[in-house]
CSV table of N, CA and C in Angstrom, one decimal:
chain,number,residue,atom,x,y,z
A,1,MET,N,27.2,9.8,-58.6
A,1,MET,CA,26.1,10.5,-57.9
A,1,MET,C,25.7,9.7,-56.7
A,2,THR,N,25.5,10.4,-55.6
A,2,THR,CA,25.1,9.8,-54.3
A,2,THR,C,23.6,9.8,-54.2
A,3,THR,N,23.1,8.6,-53.9
A,3,THR,CA,21.6,8.5,-53.7
A,3,THR,C,21.3,8.4,-52.2
A,4,TRP,N,20.4,9.4,-51.8
A,4,TRP,CA,20.1,9.5,-50.4
A,4,TRP,C,18.7,8.8,-50.2
A,5,ILE,N,18.5,8.1,-49.1
A,5,ILE,CA,17.2,7.5,-48.8
A,5,ILE,C,16.8,8.0,-47.4
A,6,THR,N,15.5,8.1,-47.3
A,6,THR,CA,14.9,8.5,-45.9
A,6,THR,C,14.9,7.2,-45.1
A,7,LEU,N,15.6,7.3,-44.0
A,7,LEU,CA,15.8,6.2,-43.0
A,7,LEU,C,14.7,6.3,-41.9
A,8,LYS,N,14.5,7.4,-41.4
A,8,LYS,CA,13.6,7.6,-40.3
A,8,LYS,C,12.9,9.0,-40.4
A,9,THR,N,11.7,9.1,-40.0
A,9,THR,CA,11.0,10.4,-39.9
A,9,THR,C,10.6,10.6,-38.4
A,10,THR,N,10.6,11.9,-38.0
A,10,THR,CA,10.2,12.2,-36.6
A,10,THR,C,9.5,13.5,-36.6
A,11,ASN,N,8.7,13.7,-35.6
A,11,ASN,CA,8.0,15.0,-35.4
A,11,ASN,C,8.8,16.0,-34.6
A,12,ALA,N,10.0,15.7,-34.2
A,12,ALA,CA,10.8,16.6,-33.5
A,12,ALA,C,12.2,16.5,-34.1
A,13,ARG,N,12.7,17.7,-34.6
A,13,ARG,CA,14.0,17.8,-35.2
A,13,ARG,C,15.1,17.3,-34.3
A,14,TRP,N,15.0,17.5,-33.0
A,14,TRP,CA,16.1,17.2,-32.1
A,14,TRP,C,16.3,15.6,-32.1
A,15,GLU,N,15.2,14.9,-32.3
A,15,GLU,CA,15.4,13.4,-32.4
A,15,GLU,C,16.3,13.0,-33.6
A,16,ALA,N,16.0,13.7,-34.8
A,16,ALA,CA,16.8,13.5,-36.0
A,16,ALA,C,18.2,13.9,-35.8
A,17,GLU,N,18.4,15.0,-35.1
A,17,GLU,CA,19.8,15.4,-34.8
A,17,GLU,C,20.5,14.4,-33.9
A,18,LEU,N,19.8,13.8,-32.9
A,18,LEU,CA,20.5,12.8,-32.1
A,18,LEU,C,20.8,11.6,-32.9
A,19,MET,N,19.9,11.1,-33.7
A,19,MET,CA,20.3,10.0,-34.6
A,19,MET,C,21.4,10.3,-35.5
A,20,GLN,N,21.5,11.5,-36.0
A,20,GLN,CA,22.6,11.9,-36.9
A,20,GLN,C,23.9,11.9,-36.1
A,21,GLN,N,23.9,12.3,-34.9
A,21,GLN,CA,25.1,12.2,-34.1
A,21,GLN,C,25.6,10.8,-33.9
A,22,VAL,N,24.7,9.9,-33.6
A,22,VAL,CA,25.0,8.4,-33.5
A,22,VAL,C,25.7,7.9,-34.8
A,23,LEU,N,25.1,8.3,-35.9
A,23,LEU,CA,25.6,7.8,-37.2
A,23,LEU,C,27.0,8.5,-37.5
A,24,ALA,N,27.2,9.8,-37.1
A,24,ALA,CA,28.5,10.4,-37.3
A,24,ALA,C,29.6,9.8,-36.5
A,25,ALA,N,29.2,9.3,-35.3
A,25,ALA,CA,30.2,8.6,-34.5
A,25,ALA,C,30.7,7.3,-35.1
A,26,HIS,N,30.0,6.8,-36.1
A,26,HIS,CA,30.4,5.6,-36.8
A,26,HIS,C,30.8,5.9,-38.2
A,27,ASP,N,31.0,7.2,-38.5
A,27,ASP,CA,31.5,7.7,-39.8
A,27,ASP,C,30.5,7.4,-40.9
A,28,ILE,N,29.2,7.5,-40.6
A,28,ILE,CA,28.2,7.3,-41.6
A,28,ILE,C,27.6,8.7,-42.0
A,29,PRO,N,27.8,9.1,-43.2
A,29,PRO,CA,27.2,10.4,-43.6
A,29,PRO,C,25.7,10.4,-43.5
A,30,SER,N,25.1,11.5,-43.1
A,30,SER,CA,23.7,11.6,-43.1
A,30,SER,C,23.3,13.1,-43.2
A,31,ARG,N,22.0,13.3,-43.5
A,31,ARG,CA,21.5,14.7,-43.5
A,31,ARG,C,20.1,14.7,-43.0
A,32,ILE,N,19.7,15.9,-42.6
A,32,ILE,CA,18.4,16.1,-42.1
A,32,ILE,C,17.6,17.0,-43.0
A,33,ILE,N,16.4,16.6,-43.4
A,33,ILE,CA,15.5,17.3,-44.2
A,33,ILE,C,14.3,17.8,-43.4
A,34,ASP,N,14.1,19.1,-43.4
A,34,ASP,CA,12.9,19.6,-42.7
A,34,ASP,C,11.7,19.3,-43.5
A,35,ARG,N,10.6,18.8,-42.8
A,35,ARG,CA,9.4,18.4,-43.4
A,35,ARG,C,8.3,19.4,-43.3
A,36,GLY,N,8.6,20.7,-43.0
A,36,GLY,CA,7.6,21.7,-42.9
A,36,GLY,C,7.4,22.3,-41.5
A,37,MET,N,6.4,23.1,-41.4
A,37,MET,CA,6.1,23.8,-40.1
A,37,MET,C,5.6,22.8,-39.1
A,38,SER,N,5.8,23.1,-37.8
A,38,SER,CA,5.2,22.3,-36.8
A,38,SER,C,3.7,22.6,-36.7
A,39,PRO,N,2.9,21.6,-36.3
A,39,PRO,CA,1.5,21.8,-36.2
A,39,PRO,C,1.0,22.9,-35.2
A,40,TYR,N,1.8,23.1,-34.1
A,40,TYR,CA,1.5,24.1,-33.2
A,40,TYR,C,2.8,24.6,-32.5
A,41,PHE,N,2.7,25.7,-31.9
A,41,PHE,CA,3.9,26.3,-31.2
A,41,PHE,C,4.5,25.4,-30.1
A,42,GLY,N,5.8,25.2,-30.2
A,42,GLY,CA,6.4,24.4,-29.1
A,42,GLY,C,6.5,22.9,-29.4
A,43,ALA,N,5.9,22.5,-30.5
A,43,ALA,CA,5.9,21.0,-30.8
A,43,ALA,C,7.1,20.5,-31.5
A,44,GLY,N,8.0,21.4,-31.9
A,44,GLY,CA,9.2,20.9,-32.6
A,44,GLY,C,8.9,21.0,-34.1
A,45,SER,N,10.0,20.7,-34.8
A,45,SER,CA,9.9,20.8,-36.3
A,45,SER,C,10.0,19.4,-36.9
A,46,PRO,N,9.0,18.9,-37.7
A,46,PRO,CA,9.1,17.6,-38.3
A,46,PRO,C,10.3,17.5,-39.2
A,47,ALA,N,11.0,16.4,-39.2
A,47,ALA,CA,12.2,16.2,-39.9
A,47,ALA,C,12.4,14.8,-40.4
A,48,ALA,N,13.2,14.6,-41.4
A,48,ALA,CA,13.5,13.3,-41.9
A,48,ALA,C,15.0,13.1,-41.9
A,49,LEU,N,15.5,11.9,-41.5
A,49,LEU,CA,16.9,11.6,-41.5
A,49,LEU,C,17.2,10.8,-42.7
A,50,GLN,N,18.2,11.2,-43.5
A,50,GLN,CA,18.5,10.5,-44.7
A,50,GLN,C,20.0,10.0,-44.7
A,51,VAL,N,20.2,8.9,-45.2
A,51,VAL,CA,21.6,8.3,-45.4
A,51,VAL,C,21.8,7.9,-46.8
A,52,ARG,N,23.1,7.7,-47.1
A,52,ARG,CA,23.4,7.2,-48.5
A,52,ARG,C,22.8,5.7,-48.6
A,53,SER,N,22.4,5.4,-49.8
A,53,SER,CA,21.8,4.0,-50.0
A,53,SER,C,22.7,2.9,-49.5
A,54,GLN,N,24.0,3.0,-49.7
A,54,GLN,CA,24.9,2.0,-49.4
A,54,GLN,C,25.1,1.8,-47.9
A,55,ASP,N,24.7,2.8,-47.1
A,55,ASP,CA,24.8,2.8,-45.6
A,55,ASP,C,23.5,2.4,-45.0
A,56,GLN,N,22.4,2.2,-45.7
A,56,GLN,CA,21.1,1.9,-45.2
A,56,GLN,C,21.0,0.9,-44.1
A,57,TRP,N,21.6,-0.3,-44.4
A,57,TRP,CA,21.4,-1.4,-43.4
A,57,TRP,C,22.2,-1.2,-42.2
A,58,THR,N,23.4,-0.7,-42.3
A,58,THR,CA,24.3,-0.4,-41.1
A,58,THR,C,23.6,0.6,-40.3
A,59,ALA,N,23.1,1.7,-40.9
A,59,ALA,CA,22.4,2.7,-40.1
A,59,ALA,C,21.2,2.2,-39.4
A,60,LEU,N,20.4,1.4,-40.1
A,60,LEU,CA,19.2,0.8,-39.4
A,60,LEU,C,19.6,0.0,-38.2
A,61,LEU,N,20.7,-0.8,-38.3
A,61,LEU,CA,21.1,-1.6,-37.2
A,61,LEU,C,21.6,-0.7,-36.0
A,62,LEU,N,22.3,0.3,-36.3
A,62,LEU,CA,22.8,1.2,-35.3
A,62,LEU,C,21.7,2.0,-34.6
A,63,LEU,N,20.6,2.3,-35.3
A,63,LEU,CA,19.5,3.1,-34.7
A,63,LEU,C,18.4,2.2,-34.2
A,64,SER,N,18.4,0.9,-34.4
A,64,SER,CA,17.3,0.1,-33.9
A,64,SER,C,17.5,-0.2,-32.4
A,65,SER,N,16.4,-0.4,-31.8
A,65,SER,CA,16.4,-0.7,-30.3
A,65,SER,C,16.8,-2.2,-30.1
A,66,PRO,N,17.2,-2.5,-28.9
A,66,PRO,CA,17.5,-3.9,-28.6
A,66,PRO,C,16.3,-4.8,-28.8
A,67,GLU,N,15.1,-4.3,-28.5
A,67,GLU,CA,13.9,-5.1,-28.7
A,67,GLU,C,13.7,-5.5,-30.2
A,68,GLU,N,14.0,-4.5,-31.1
A,68,GLU,CA,13.8,-4.7,-32.5
A,68,GLU,C,14.8,-5.7,-33.0
A,69,GLN,N,16.0,-5.7,-32.5
A,69,GLN,CA,17.1,-6.6,-32.9
A,69,GLN,C,16.7,-8.0,-32.4
A,70,ALA,N,16.2,-8.1,-31.2
A,70,ALA,CA,15.8,-9.5,-30.7
A,70,ALA,C,14.7,-10.1,-31.5
A,71,GLY,N,13.8,-9.3,-32.0
A,71,GLY,CA,12.7,-9.8,-32.8
A,71,GLY,C,13.2,-10.3,-34.1
A,72,VAL,N,14.2,-9.7,-34.7
A,72,VAL,CA,14.8,-10.2,-35.9
A,72,VAL,C,15.5,-11.5,-35.7
A,73,SER,N,16.3,-11.6,-34.6
A,73,SER,CA,17.0,-12.9,-34.4
A,73,SER,C,16.0,-14.0,-34.0
A,74,ASP,N,14.9,-13.7,-33.4
A,74,ASP,CA,13.9,-14.7,-33.0
A,74,ASP,C,13.2,-15.3,-34.2
A,75,ASN,N,13.2,-14.6,-35.3
A,75,ASN,CA,12.5,-15.0,-36.5
A,75,ASN,C,13.4,-16.0,-37.4
A,76,ASN,N,14.6,-16.1,-37.0
A,76,ASN,CA,15.6,-16.9,-37.8
A,76,ASN,C,15.6,-18.3,-37.3
């Protein structure tokens, strides 16, 4: 059985779709879960990006910004 974890949440589905494309380019399976209706017209649809638990750390590294990665290396 595959265990899926929520990696990122966003208020705009297009952001989740963009992140999903980045992961797909690196052969990391992912899925998007809709989180309900948008709060007002034109705001986009809230969504959550999920990956398999074994891909969690690789996916986080791929989706993190250079500033976040620099902060991690500065702490070592």
